[in-house]
Amino acid sequence: MRWANLLVLCPVASYQLAAFPFAALFHHLSASGRLSPTARYISLLAGGCLLAGQAMGSYAVLLLIPMAGSVLILLSASPAHVHTWAFSLQMSWQTLCHLGLRTPGYFPSRSAVILSAVMLLTQKVTSLALDVHEGTVTLQPSQGLLQRALPLCSYLLFFPALLGGPLCSFRRFRAQIEFPGTSHRPLGAAGQRCLCALALQVLRTQLEGQLATMQGCAGLSCVHSMWTQALLFKLAYYSHWMLDEALLEAAGFGPEAGQGDLSGSDLWVLETTNRVAVFARTWNKSTSRWLRRLIFQRCPAQPLLATFAFSAWWHGLQPGQVFGFLCWAIMVEADYRIHPFLRSRAASRGAKLLYHGATWLCTQLIVSYILVAVESESFSELHLLWTSSNSILPLSYSLALLLLLLTKKPKQN
């Protein structure tokens, strides 16, 4: 069992909670007009540097180097080539960080915090580079170098989104800096999200104790063990996303409706949907939208497979991640084809209820299988998953996909 991604949430949560007073103070001073736009940029940048130093120590240089390189590219490269250069630099650096920090001798919490920050930096850099490439953002070349660089540095390192949070576009960031009064959000919204995160964390702690009492598994008990492990991962991520958005709310950068990583309606959809594809689109929504824009909409061939393959690369290309994301791509493709086939044959009310119930159960088990695979640390853990009864359902979905592809009638001219 791989617990690194769970362990990282504890130190990250402590840093996020410690940043709440500063976020609230920043929002109060900005909304009251006591800080000029330049002072707001500087405050957010200084806060990000301090938080990086506190959370990462001397390894914060691993974040500052690609940030500086990306700013140079954004300021010097032409719009036609800025995305290619920024993407190449950021993904190359991130891959080196994944390879270097996965070696023995690093504390899991410290290395995971660094990698998380670098991955979030990649999102912001590539998103901004695409905006410049597409002409939706102009960096005002008539201004001086410092005036152009300061907003970019502040955006890439601003402390409310340094260690987590949904992706905030540069246009929205700049608008909220220039016109802070239009982004007023009460602290009550941040408090509600913190309470939700606390409740989810308490529930996860209770389930963790239950999982610790399990002694191995055989047959159907393996299914229950896998589902419990996956639920632990989901609750950890849910609480983490809630806390991230709460910090952004407190600083006045709360996402627009439907643009965050997790809302109450998203949580309901994730746990009640009977479609693997719907789960994939709703899980970590801002990252899903980023992947769709960066890869899916720009890939000329096999965009679904390319998107999940890139997601495995972005996450670190560990064995479990490669297998898990490629399995996810196959399950989504199967989902697109199996559901129309089943819906067309569910005519009566009872058949429709059976269809929804059975496909919901299948979706929950397949998602659990994928999450446990992605969090597997080694080939030995993957082998245990492959050889367990948990693999029956994904293999059945894959076989159904193959049969539907083989029996598909060729299109007539």
mmCIF file of C-alpha atoms in Angstrom:
data_model
loop_
_atom_site.group_PDB
_atom_site.id
_atom_site.type_symbol
_atom_site.label_atom_id
_atom_site.label_comp_id
_atom_site.label_asym_id
_atom_site.label_seq_id
_atom_site.Cartn_x
_atom_site.Cartn_y
_atom_site.Cartn_z
ATOM 1 C CA MET A 1 0.000 0.000 0.000
ATOM 2 C CA ARG A 2 1.375 3.408 -0.923
ATOM 3 C CA TRP A 3 0.710 6.073 1.694
ATOM 4 C CA ALA A 4 2.968 8.903 0.410
ATOM 5 C CA ASN A 5 0.095 10.846 -1.120
ATOM 6 C CA LEU A 6 -1.868 10.501 2.115
ATOM 7 C CA LEU A 7 1.070 11.480 4.283
ATOM 8 C CA VAL A 8 1.703 14.612 2.238
ATOM 9 C CA LEU A 9 -1.786 15.923 3.015
ATOM 10 C CA CYS A 10 -0.946 16.300 6.710
ATOM 11 C CA PRO A 11 1.990 18.752 6.323
ATOM 12 C CA VAL A 12 0.290 20.491 3.398
ATOM 13 C CA ALA A 13 -2.871 20.926 5.478
ATOM 14 C CA SER A 14 -0.861 22.436 8.324
ATOM 15 C CA TYR A 15 0.825 24.917 5.977
ATOM 16 C CA GLN A 16 -2.504 25.783 4.348
ATOM 17 C CA LEU A 17 -4.159 26.364 7.723
ATOM 18 C CA ALA A 18 -1.225 28.522 8.871
ATOM 19 C CA ALA A 19 -1.682 30.666 5.748
ATOM 20 C CA PHE A 20 -5.367 31.373 6.456
ATOM 21 C CA PRO A 21 -4.827 34.480 8.657
ATOM 22 C CA PHE A 22 -2.509 36.013 6.066
ATOM 23 C CA ALA A 23 -4.964 35.236 3.260
ATOM 24 C CA ALA A 24 -7.810 36.855 5.184
ATOM 25 C CA LEU A 25 -5.663 39.900 5.997
ATOM 26 C CA PHE A 26 -4.621 40.233 2.369
ATOM 27 C CA HIS A 27 -8.238 40.112 1.237
ATOM 28 C CA HIS A 28 -9.309 42.685 3.822
ATOM 29 C CA LEU A 29 -6.548 45.144 2.883
ATOM 30 C CA SER A 30 -7.178 44.653 -0.847
ATOM 31 C CA ALA A 31 -10.949 45.022 -0.639
ATOM 32 C CA SER A 32 -10.611 48.147 1.499
ATOM 33 C CA GLY A 33 -8.259 49.752 -1.043
ATOM 34 C CA ARG A 34 -5.292 50.006 1.325
ATOM 35 C CA LEU A 35 -3.039 48.096 -1.053
ATOM 36 C CA SER A 36 -2.230 49.277 -4.557
ATOM 37 C CA PRO A 37 -2.155 46.693 -7.370
ATOM 38 C CA THR A 38 1.642 46.666 -7.266
ATOM 39 C CA ALA A 39 1.597 46.104 -3.507
ATOM 40 C CA ARG A 40 -0.873 43.236 -3.982
ATOM 41 C CA TYR A 41 1.394 41.562 -6.526
ATOM 42 C CA ILE A 42 4.392 41.955 -4.237
ATOM 43 C CA SER A 43 2.489 40.696 -1.179
ATOM 44 C CA LEU A 44 1.325 37.538 -2.931
ATOM 45 C CA LEU A 45 4.790 36.882 -4.360
ATOM 46 C CA ALA A 46 6.522 37.444 -1.014
ATOM 47 C CA GLY A 47 4.011 35.187 0.703
ATOM 48 C CA GLY A 48 4.617 32.475 -1.872
ATOM 49 C CA CYS A 49 8.385 32.659 -1.424
ATOM 50 C CA LEU A 50 8.060 32.486 2.368
ATOM 51 C CA LEU A 51 5.642 29.549 2.178
ATOM 52 C CA ALA A 52 7.914 27.709 -0.257
ATOM 53 C CA GLY A 53 10.891 28.223 2.023
ATOM 54 C CA GLN A 54 8.970 27.038 5.067
ATOM 55 C CA ALA A 55 7.437 23.985 3.378
ATOM 56 C CA MET A 56 10.389 22.907 1.228
ATOM 57 C CA GLY A 57 13.470 24.357 2.872
ATOM 58 C CA SER A 58 16.455 24.618 0.558
ATOM 59 C CA TYR A 59 14.648 22.468 -1.995
ATOM 60 C CA ALA A 60 12.466 25.487 -2.801
ATOM 61 C CA VAL A 61 15.088 26.236 -5.436
ATOM 62 C CA LEU A 62 13.556 23.352 -7.422
ATOM 63 C CA LEU A 63 10.451 25.506 -7.738
ATOM 64 C CA LEU A 64 12.135 28.871 -8.249
ATOM 65 C CA ILE A 65 14.351 27.744 -11.136
ATOM 66 C CA PRO A 66 11.537 26.630 -13.488
ATOM 67 C CA MET A 67 9.466 29.643 -12.453
ATOM 68 C CA ALA A 68 12.268 32.008 -13.500
ATOM 69 C CA GLY A 69 12.854 30.104 -16.736
ATOM 70 C CA SER A 70 9.152 30.150 -17.591
ATOM 71 C CA VAL A 71 8.925 33.900 -16.986
ATOM 72 C CA LEU A 72 11.879 34.467 -19.322
ATOM 73 C CA ILE A 73 10.189 32.370 -22.011
ATOM 74 C CA LEU A 74 6.858 34.141 -21.588
ATOM 75 C CA LEU A 75 8.551 37.538 -21.911
ATOM 76 C CA SER A 76 10.894 36.726 -24.784
ATOM 77 C CA ALA A 77 9.332 34.032 -26.986
ATOM 78 C CA SER A 78 6.916 34.878 -29.773
ATOM 79 C CA PRO A 79 3.235 33.949 -29.244
ATOM 80 C CA ALA A 80 3.516 31.322 -31.990
ATOM 81 C CA HIS A 81 6.233 29.411 -30.113
ATOM 82 C CA VAL A 82 5.751 30.359 -26.468
ATOM 83 C CA HIS A 83 3.615 27.342 -25.638
ATOM 84 C CA THR A 84 6.054 24.846 -27.161
ATOM 85 C CA TRP A 85 9.006 26.306 -25.276
ATOM 86 C CA ALA A 86 7.165 26.664 -21.970
ATOM 87 C CA PHE A 87 5.691 23.163 -22.175
ATOM 88 C CA SER A 88 9.063 21.592 -23.035
ATOM 89 C CA LEU A 89 10.902 23.366 -20.238
ATOM 90 C CA GLN A 90 8.328 22.706 -17.560
ATOM 91 C CA MET A 91 7.681 19.026 -18.329
ATOM 92 C CA SER A 92 11.407 18.304 -18.705
ATOM 93 C CA TRP A 93 12.146 19.891 -15.340
ATOM 94 C CA GLN A 94 9.197 18.195 -13.677
ATOM 95 C CA THR A 95 10.285 14.790 -15.016
ATOM 96 C CA LEU A 96 13.788 15.322 -13.632
ATOM 97 C CA CYS A 97 12.291 16.253 -10.258
ATOM 98 C CA HIS A 98 10.138 13.130 -10.248
ATOM 99 C CA LEU A 99 13.139 10.947 -11.049
ATOM 100 C CA GLY A 100 15.433 12.648 -8.528
ATOM 101 C CA LEU A 101 13.043 12.922 -5.593
ATOM 102 C CA ARG A 102 11.806 9.334 -5.925
ATOM 103 C CA THR A 103 15.255 8.005 -5.021
ATOM 104 C CA PRO A 104 15.802 6.579 -1.496
ATOM 105 C CA GLY A 105 16.893 8.967 1.237
ATOM 106 C CA TYR A 106 14.129 11.592 1.006
ATOM 107 C CA PHE A 107 11.349 12.034 3.497
ATOM 108 C CA PRO A 108 8.081 11.183 1.687
ATOM 109 C CA SER A 109 6.303 14.273 3.019
ATOM 110 C CA ARG A 110 9.012 16.746 1.966
ATOM 111 C CA SER A 111 9.541 15.280 -1.505
ATOM 112 C CA ALA A 112 5.802 14.950 -2.115
ATOM 113 C CA VAL A 113 5.220 18.600 -1.168
ATOM 114 C CA ILE A 114 7.919 19.711 -3.622
ATOM 115 C CA LEU A 115 6.555 17.559 -6.433
ATOM 116 C CA SER A 116 3.019 18.768 -5.797
ATOM 117 C CA ALA A 117 4.124 22.411 -6.046
ATOM 118 C CA VAL A 118 6.087 21.733 -9.260
ATOM 119 C CA MET A 119 3.094 19.955 -10.810
ATOM 120 C CA LEU A 120 0.823 22.893 -9.958
ATOM 121 C CA LEU A 121 3.407 25.253 -11.452
ATOM 122 C CA THR A 122 3.264 23.216 -14.663
ATOM 123 C CA GLN A 123 -0.492 23.737 -14.810
ATOM 124 C CA LYS A 124 -0.201 27.498 -14.439
ATOM 125 C CA VAL A 125 2.724 27.878 -16.863
ATOM 126 C CA THR A 126 1.163 25.810 -19.649
ATOM 127 C CA SER A 127 -2.261 27.401 -19.150
ATOM 128 C CA LEU A 128 -0.808 30.911 -19.380
ATOM 129 C CA ALA A 129 1.384 29.958 -22.355
ATOM 130 C CA LEU A 130 -1.702 28.660 -24.177
ATOM 131 C CA ASP A 131 -3.533 31.920 -23.403
ATOM 132 C CA VAL A 132 -0.652 33.908 -24.911
ATOM 133 C CA HIS A 133 -0.440 31.549 -27.895
ATOM 134 C CA GLU A 134 -4.175 31.853 -28.573
ATOM 135 C CA GLY A 135 -4.158 35.632 -28.111
ATOM 136 C CA THR A 136 -6.536 35.732 -25.141
ATOM 137 C CA VAL A 137 -3.789 37.218 -22.934
ATOM 138 C CA THR A 138 -1.372 39.981 -23.931
ATOM 139 C CA LEU A 139 1.651 40.790 -21.806
ATOM 140 C CA GLN A 140 1.773 44.480 -22.790
ATOM 141 C CA PRO A 141 5.242 44.777 -24.392
ATOM 142 C CA SER A 142 5.091 48.559 -24.112
ATOM 143 C CA GLN A 143 5.621 48.334 -20.348
ATOM 144 C CA GLY A 144 8.987 48.033 -18.651
ATOM 145 C CA LEU A 145 10.557 44.656 -17.915
ATOM 146 C CA LEU A 146 9.815 44.806 -14.182
ATOM 147 C CA GLN A 147 6.214 45.841 -14.741
ATOM 148 C CA ARG A 148 5.743 42.880 -17.082
ATOM 149 C CA ALA A 149 7.596 40.329 -14.950
ATOM 150 C CA LEU A 150 6.019 41.156 -11.577
ATOM 151 C CA PRO A 151 2.461 39.966 -12.403
ATOM 152 C CA LEU A 152 3.852 36.770 -13.956
ATOM 153 C CA CYS A 153 6.053 35.937 -10.961
ATOM 154 C CA SER A 154 3.222 36.743 -8.578
ATOM 155 C CA TYR A 155 0.787 34.563 -10.504
ATOM 156 C CA LEU A 156 3.119 31.575 -10.635
ATOM 157 C CA LEU A 157 4.019 31.740 -6.925
ATOM 158 C CA PHE A 158 1.047 33.396 -5.177
ATOM 159 C CA PHE A 159 0.752 31.688 -1.823
ATOM 160 C CA PRO A 160 -2.968 30.708 -1.724
ATOM 161 C CA ALA A 161 -2.417 28.392 -4.726
ATOM 162 C CA LEU A 162 1.209 27.383 -4.188
ATOM 163 C CA LEU A 163 0.592 23.994 -2.545
ATOM 164 C CA GLY A 164 -2.890 23.229 -3.829
ATOM 165 C CA GLY A 165 -6.126 24.570 -5.162
ATOM 166 C CA PRO A 166 -8.015 24.637 -8.450
ATOM 167 C CA LEU A 167 -6.263 26.211 -11.412
ATOM 168 C CA CYS A 168 -6.885 29.956 -11.561
ATOM 169 C CA SER A 169 -6.379 31.506 -14.992
ATOM 170 C CA PHE A 170 -4.020 34.449 -15.365
ATOM 171 C CA ARG A 171 -6.858 36.609 -16.686
ATOM 172 C CA ARG A 172 -8.951 35.973 -13.574
ATOM 173 C CA PHE A 173 -5.930 36.444 -11.308
ATOM 174 C CA ARG A 174 -5.041 39.773 -12.895
ATOM 175 C CA ALA A 175 -8.660 40.962 -12.827
ATOM 176 C CA GLN A 176 -8.972 40.197 -9.125
ATOM 177 C CA ILE A 177 -5.731 42.038 -8.426
ATOM 178 C CA GLU A 178 -6.718 45.110 -10.444
ATOM 179 C CA PHE A 179 -10.342 45.149 -9.221
ATOM 180 C CA PRO A 180 -10.406 43.411 -5.821
ATOM 181 C CA GLY A 181 -13.822 44.790 -4.934
ATOM 182 C CA THR A 182 -15.472 42.681 -7.642
ATOM 183 C CA SER A 183 -14.140 39.435 -6.148
ATOM 184 C CA HIS A 184 -15.519 39.855 -2.638
ATOM 185 C CA ARG A 185 -16.226 36.546 -0.975
ATOM 186 C CA PRO A 186 -17.331 36.264 2.654
ATOM 187 C CA LEU A 187 -15.138 34.343 5.049
ATOM 188 C CA GLY A 188 -18.208 32.269 5.845
ATOM 189 C CA ALA A 189 -17.748 30.349 2.585
ATOM 190 C CA ALA A 190 -14.161 29.523 3.548
ATOM 191 C CA GLY A 191 -15.295 28.453 7.011
ATOM 192 C CA GLN A 192 -17.921 26.128 5.572
ATOM 193 C CA ARG A 193 -15.358 24.459 3.365
ATOM 194 C CA CYS A 194 -13.013 24.022 6.335
ATOM 195 C CA LEU A 195 -15.782 22.327 8.312
ATOM 196 C CA CYS A 196 -16.510 20.019 5.376
ATOM 197 C CA ALA A 197 -12.808 19.182 5.114
ATOM 198 C CA LEU A 198 -12.703 18.425 8.846
ATOM 199 C CA ALA A 199 -15.738 16.142 8.621
ATOM 200 C CA LEU A 200 -14.235 14.252 5.701
ATOM 201 C CA GLN A 201 -10.940 13.894 7.552
ATOM 202 C CA VAL A 202 -12.689 12.498 10.648
ATOM 203 C CA LEU A 203 -14.525 9.970 8.485
ATOM 204 C CA ARG A 204 -11.268 8.966 6.815
ATOM 205 C CA THR A 205 -9.617 8.437 10.205
ATOM 206 C CA GLN A 206 -12.426 6.112 11.251
ATOM 207 C CA LEU A 207 -12.140 4.078 8.045
ATOM 208 C CA GLU A 208 -8.369 3.954 8.359
ATOM 209 C CA GLY A 209 -8.746 2.284 11.730
ATOM 210 C CA GLN A 210 -11.114 -0.251 10.219
ATOM 211 C CA LEU A 211 -8.684 -1.024 7.393
ATOM 212 C CA ALA A 212 -5.840 -1.530 9.874
ATOM 213 C CA THR A 213 -7.756 -4.410 11.485
ATOM 214 C CA MET A 214 -8.032 -6.359 8.204
ATOM 215 C CA GLN A 215 -5.666 -9.287 7.968
ATOM 216 C CA GLY A 216 -5.168 -10.173 4.315
ATOM 217 C CA CYS A 217 -7.996 -11.060 1.975
ATOM 218 C CA ALA A 218 -9.370 -13.900 -0.098
ATOM 219 C CA GLY A 219 -12.173 -14.062 -2.636
ATOM 220 C CA LEU A 220 -14.853 -11.431 -2.185
ATOM 221 C CA SER A 221 -13.136 -10.029 0.917
ATOM 222 C CA CYS A 222 -10.478 -8.635 -1.445
ATOM 223 C CA VAL A 223 -13.185 -6.572 -3.109
ATOM 224 C CA HIS A 224 -14.212 -5.067 0.233
ATOM 225 C CA SER A 225 -10.577 -4.365 1.137
ATOM 226 C CA MET A 226 -9.941 -2.672 -2.224
ATOM 227 C CA TRP A 227 -13.097 -0.576 -1.951
ATOM 228 C CA THR A 228 -12.146 0.544 1.577
ATOM 229 C CA GLN A 229 -8.620 1.496 0.492
ATOM 230 C CA ALA A 230 -9.974 3.470 -2.459
ATOM 231 C CA LEU A 231 -12.480 5.233 -0.217
ATOM 232 C CA LEU A 232 -9.619 6.305 2.038
ATOM 233 C CA PHE A 233 -7.848 7.846 -0.936
ATOM 234 C CA LYS A 234 -11.008 9.587 -2.124
ATOM 235 C CA LEU A 235 -11.768 11.061 1.298
ATOM 236 C CA ALA A 236 -8.177 12.303 1.603
ATOM 237 C CA TYR A 237 -8.379 14.053 -1.754
ATOM 238 C CA TYR A 238 -11.863 15.430 -1.061
ATOM 239 C CA SER A 239 -10.754 17.024 2.217
ATOM 240 C CA HIS A 240 -7.566 18.338 0.599
ATOM 241 C CA TRP A 241 -9.491 19.985 -2.259
ATOM 242 C CA MET A 242 -12.000 21.491 0.171
ATOM 243 C CA LEU A 243 -9.194 23.025 2.223
ATOM 244 C CA ASP A 244 -7.421 24.335 -0.889
ATOM 245 C CA GLU A 245 -10.546 26.113 -2.111
ATOM 246 C CA ALA A 246 -11.192 27.481 1.386
ATOM 247 C CA LEU A 247 -7.777 29.176 1.371
ATOM 248 C CA LEU A 248 -8.455 30.680 -2.050
ATOM 249 C CA GLU A 249 -11.855 31.902 -0.815
ATOM 250 C CA ALA A 250 -10.241 33.530 2.212
ATOM 251 C CA ALA A 251 -7.760 35.391 -0.022
ATOM 252 C CA GLY A 252 -10.485 36.552 -2.416
ATOM 253 C CA PHE A 253 -9.531 34.203 -5.254
ATOM 254 C CA GLY A 254 -12.367 31.728 -4.858
ATOM 255 C CA PRO A 255 -13.248 29.950 -8.113
ATOM 256 C CA GLU A 256 -16.351 30.846 -10.042
ATOM 257 C CA ALA A 257 -19.394 28.602 -9.716
ATOM 258 C CA GLY A 258 -18.621 25.215 -11.233
ATOM 259 C CA GLN A 259 -14.931 26.041 -11.780
ATOM 260 C CA GLY A 260 -13.510 24.574 -8.572
ATOM 261 C CA ASP A 261 -12.211 21.086 -7.878
ATOM 262 C CA LEU A 262 -15.020 19.959 -5.599
ATOM 263 C CA SER A 263 -18.446 21.244 -4.611
ATOM 264 C CA GLY A 264 -21.317 19.576 -2.826
ATOM 265 C CA SER A 265 -22.944 18.690 -6.136
ATOM 266 C CA ASP A 266 -19.616 17.328 -7.468
ATOM 267 C CA LEU A 267 -19.270 15.114 -4.401
ATOM 268 C CA TRP A 268 -22.774 13.778 -4.990
ATOM 269 C CA VAL A 269 -22.035 13.077 -8.657
ATOM 270 C CA LEU A 270 -18.769 11.298 -7.868
ATOM 271 C CA GLU A 271 -20.421 8.929 -5.417
ATOM 272 C CA THR A 272 -23.700 8.307 -7.269
ATOM 273 C CA THR A 273 -22.822 8.289 -10.976
ATOM 274 C CA ASN A 274 -23.116 5.024 -12.890
ATOM 275 C CA ARG A 275 -20.712 6.213 -15.619
ATOM 276 C CA VAL A 276 -16.924 5.896 -15.470
ATOM 277 C CA ALA A 277 -16.674 8.730 -18.020
ATOM 278 C CA VAL A 278 -18.741 11.075 -15.831
ATOM 279 C CA PHE A 279 -16.544 10.237 -12.833
ATOM 280 C CA ALA A 280 -13.416 11.011 -14.900
ATOM 281 C CA ARG A 281 -14.766 14.425 -15.917
ATOM 282 C CA THR A 282 -15.859 15.318 -12.369
ATOM 283 C CA TRP A 283 -12.812 14.036 -10.492
ATOM 284 C CA ASN A 284 -10.434 16.963 -9.804
ATOM 285 C CA LYS A 285 -12.414 19.146 -12.200
ATOM 286 C CA SER A 286 -9.929 21.955 -12.787
ATOM 287 C CA THR A 287 -7.198 19.453 -13.676
ATOM 288 C CA SER A 288 -9.636 17.607 -15.954
ATOM 289 C CA ARG A 289 -10.427 20.864 -17.782
ATOM 290 C CA TRP A 290 -6.719 21.650 -18.037
ATOM 291 C CA LEU A 291 -5.944 18.211 -19.518
ATOM 292 C CA ARG A 292 -8.841 18.527 -21.933
ATOM 293 C CA ARG A 293 -7.590 21.882 -23.199
ATOM 294 C CA LEU A 294 -3.896 20.995 -23.217
ATOM 295 C CA ILE A 295 -4.052 17.509 -24.740
ATOM 296 C CA PHE A 296 -7.521 16.248 -25.698
ATOM 297 C CA GLN A 297 -8.559 19.219 -27.838
ATOM 298 C CA ARG A 298 -5.129 19.533 -29.483
ATOM 299 C CA CYS A 299 -4.362 15.873 -30.235
ATOM 300 C CA PRO A 300 -5.178 14.870 -33.840
ATOM 301 C CA ALA A 301 -5.295 11.110 -33.183
ATOM 302 C CA GLN A 302 -6.494 9.035 -30.219
ATOM 303 C CA PRO A 303 -7.074 12.073 -27.976
ATOM 304 C CA LEU A 304 -8.543 9.998 -25.119
ATOM 305 C CA LEU A 305 -5.554 7.673 -24.899
ATOM 306 C CA ALA A 306 -3.143 10.584 -25.309
ATOM 307 C CA THR A 307 -4.820 12.513 -22.484
ATOM 308 C CA PHE A 308 -4.578 9.654 -19.992
ATOM 309 C CA ALA A 309 -1.029 8.812 -21.113
ATOM 310 C CA PHE A 310 0.030 12.420 -20.540
ATOM 311 C CA SER A 311 -1.716 12.376 -17.156
ATOM 312 C CA ALA A 312 0.452 9.385 -16.191
ATOM 313 C CA TRP A 313 3.545 11.344 -17.310
ATOM 314 C CA TRP A 314 2.465 14.448 -15.396
ATOM 315 C CA HIS A 315 1.866 12.384 -12.251
ATOM 316 C CA GLY A 316 5.332 10.813 -12.401
ATOM 317 C CA LEU A 317 5.301 7.674 -14.592
ATOM 318 C CA GLN A 318 5.464 5.288 -11.655
ATOM 319 C CA PRO A 319 4.428 1.700 -12.558
ATOM 320 C CA GLY A 320 1.069 2.003 -10.829
ATOM 321 C CA GLN A 321 0.388 5.355 -12.451
ATOM 322 C CA VAL A 322 1.134 4.103 -15.959
ATOM 323 C CA PHE A 323 -1.031 1.018 -15.505
ATOM 324 C CA GLY A 324 -3.788 2.881 -13.655
ATOM 325 C CA PHE A 325 -4.209 5.720 -16.145
ATOM 326 C CA LEU A 326 -4.038 3.467 -19.202
ATOM 327 C CA CYS A 327 -6.603 1.192 -17.546
ATOM 328 C CA TRP A 328 -8.726 4.284 -16.901
ATOM 329 C CA ALA A 329 -8.576 5.214 -20.594
ATOM 330 C CA ILE A 330 -9.752 1.725 -21.598
ATOM 331 C CA MET A 331 -12.559 1.816 -19.017
ATOM 332 C CA VAL A 332 -13.769 5.221 -20.272
ATOM 333 C CA GLU A 333 -13.761 3.997 -23.870
ATOM 334 C CA ALA A 334 -15.661 0.883 -22.794
ATOM 335 C CA ASP A 335 -18.080 3.076 -20.852
ATOM 336 C CA TYR A 336 -18.893 5.081 -23.987
ATOM 337 C CA ARG A 337 -19.816 1.916 -25.865
ATOM 338 C CA ILE A 338 -21.331 -0.348 -23.203
ATOM 339 C CA HIS A 339 -23.906 2.101 -21.847
ATOM 340 C CA PRO A 340 -25.677 2.839 -25.164
ATOM 341 C CA PHE A 341 -25.808 -0.922 -25.759
ATOM 342 C CA LEU A 342 -27.365 -1.606 -22.336
ATOM 343 C CA ARG A 343 -29.729 1.391 -22.367
ATOM 344 C CA SER A 344 -31.247 0.297 -25.658
ATOM 345 C CA ARG A 345 -32.184 -3.035 -24.075
ATOM 346 C CA ALA A 346 -33.518 -1.699 -20.752
ATOM 347 C CA ALA A 347 -37.119 -1.061 -21.752
ATOM 348 C CA SER A 348 -39.165 -1.777 -18.625
ATOM 349 C CA ARG A 349 -38.973 0.140 -15.355
ATOM 350 C CA GLY A 350 -37.502 -2.854 -13.567
ATOM 351 C CA ALA A 351 -34.861 -3.308 -16.254
ATOM 352 C CA LYS A 352 -33.895 0.370 -16.015
ATOM 353 C CA LEU A 353 -33.543 0.136 -12.227
ATOM 354 C CA LEU A 354 -31.423 -2.995 -12.616
ATOM 355 C CA TYR A 355 -29.322 -1.244 -15.282
ATOM 356 C CA HIS A 356 -28.660 1.800 -13.087
ATOM 357 C CA GLY A 357 -27.953 -0.231 -9.964
ATOM 358 C CA ALA A 358 -25.630 -2.709 -11.648
ATOM 359 C CA THR A 359 -23.712 -0.051 -13.605
ATOM 360 C CA TRP A 360 -23.351 2.103 -10.463
ATOM 361 C CA LEU A 361 -21.804 -0.841 -8.617
ATOM 362 C CA CYS A 362 -19.519 -1.595 -11.561
ATOM 363 C CA THR A 363 -18.444 2.054 -11.737
ATOM 364 C CA GLN A 364 -17.609 2.179 -8.028
ATOM 365 C CA LEU A 365 -15.549 -1.025 -8.204
ATOM 366 C CA ILE A 366 -13.722 -0.007 -11.389
ATOM 367 C CA VAL A 367 -12.868 3.416 -9.966
ATOM 368 C CA SER A 368 -11.655 1.742 -6.760
ATOM 369 C CA TYR A 369 -9.479 -0.605 -8.810
ATOM 370 C CA ILE A 370 -7.957 2.315 -10.722
ATOM 371 C CA LEU A 371 -7.269 4.377 -7.600
ATOM 372 C CA VAL A 372 -5.583 1.489 -5.805
ATOM 373 C CA ALA A 373 -3.512 0.776 -8.930
ATOM 374 C CA VAL A 374 -2.424 4.409 -9.265
ATOM 375 C CA GLU A 375 -1.385 4.502 -5.605
ATOM 376 C CA SER A 376 0.573 1.228 -5.841
ATOM 377 C CA GLU A 377 4.233 1.757 -5.076
ATOM 378 C CA SER A 378 5.897 -1.174 -6.818
ATOM 379 C CA PHE A 379 5.451 -3.988 -9.310
ATOM 380 C CA SER A 380 4.921 -6.410 -6.436
ATOM 381 C CA GLU A 381 1.895 -4.449 -5.216
ATOM 382 C CA LEU A 382 0.568 -4.255 -8.763
ATOM 383 C CA HIS A 383 1.045 -7.996 -9.134
ATOM 384 C CA LEU A 384 -1.045 -8.597 -6.025
ATOM 385 C CA LEU A 385 -3.789 -6.439 -7.508
ATOM 386 C CA TRP A 386 -3.612 -8.113 -10.926
ATOM 387 C CA THR A 387 -3.834 -11.621 -9.494
ATOM 388 C CA SER A 388 -6.707 -10.860 -7.119
ATOM 389 C CA SER A 389 -10.409 -11.228 -7.840
ATOM 390 C CA ASN A 390 -10.558 -7.439 -8.197
ATOM 391 C CA SER A 391 -9.279 -7.744 -11.782
ATOM 392 C CA ILE A 392 -12.315 -9.698 -12.975
ATOM 393 C CA LEU A 393 -14.525 -6.649 -13.551
ATOM 394 C CA PRO A 394 -11.965 -4.508 -15.456
ATOM 395 C CA LEU A 395 -11.113 -7.530 -17.595
ATOM 396 C CA SER A 396 -14.811 -8.085 -18.275
ATOM 397 C CA TYR A 397 -15.219 -4.447 -19.330
ATOM 398 C CA SER A 398 -12.184 -4.766 -21.606
ATOM 399 C CA LEU A 399 -13.578 -7.951 -23.152
ATOM 400 C CA ALA A 400 -16.982 -6.294 -23.670
ATOM 401 C CA LEU A 401 -15.262 -3.360 -25.388
ATOM 402 C CA LEU A 402 -13.383 -5.734 -27.680
ATOM 403 C CA LEU A 403 -16.568 -7.625 -28.575
ATOM 404 C CA LEU A 404 -18.481 -4.413 -29.297
ATOM 405 C CA LEU A 405 -15.649 -3.192 -31.518
ATOM 406 C CA LEU A 406 -15.546 -6.480 -33.420
ATOM 407 C CA THR A 407 -19.308 -6.610 -33.930
ATOM 408 C CA LYS A 408 -19.621 -2.957 -34.915
ATOM 409 C CA LYS A 409 -21.167 -2.677 -38.338
ATOM 410 C CA PRO A 410 -19.049 -0.815 -40.888
ATOM 411 C CA LYS A 411 -20.392 2.521 -41.991
ATOM 412 C CA GLN A 412 -22.019 2.517 -45.413
ATOM 413 C CA ASN A 413 -21.172 5.202 -47.935
#
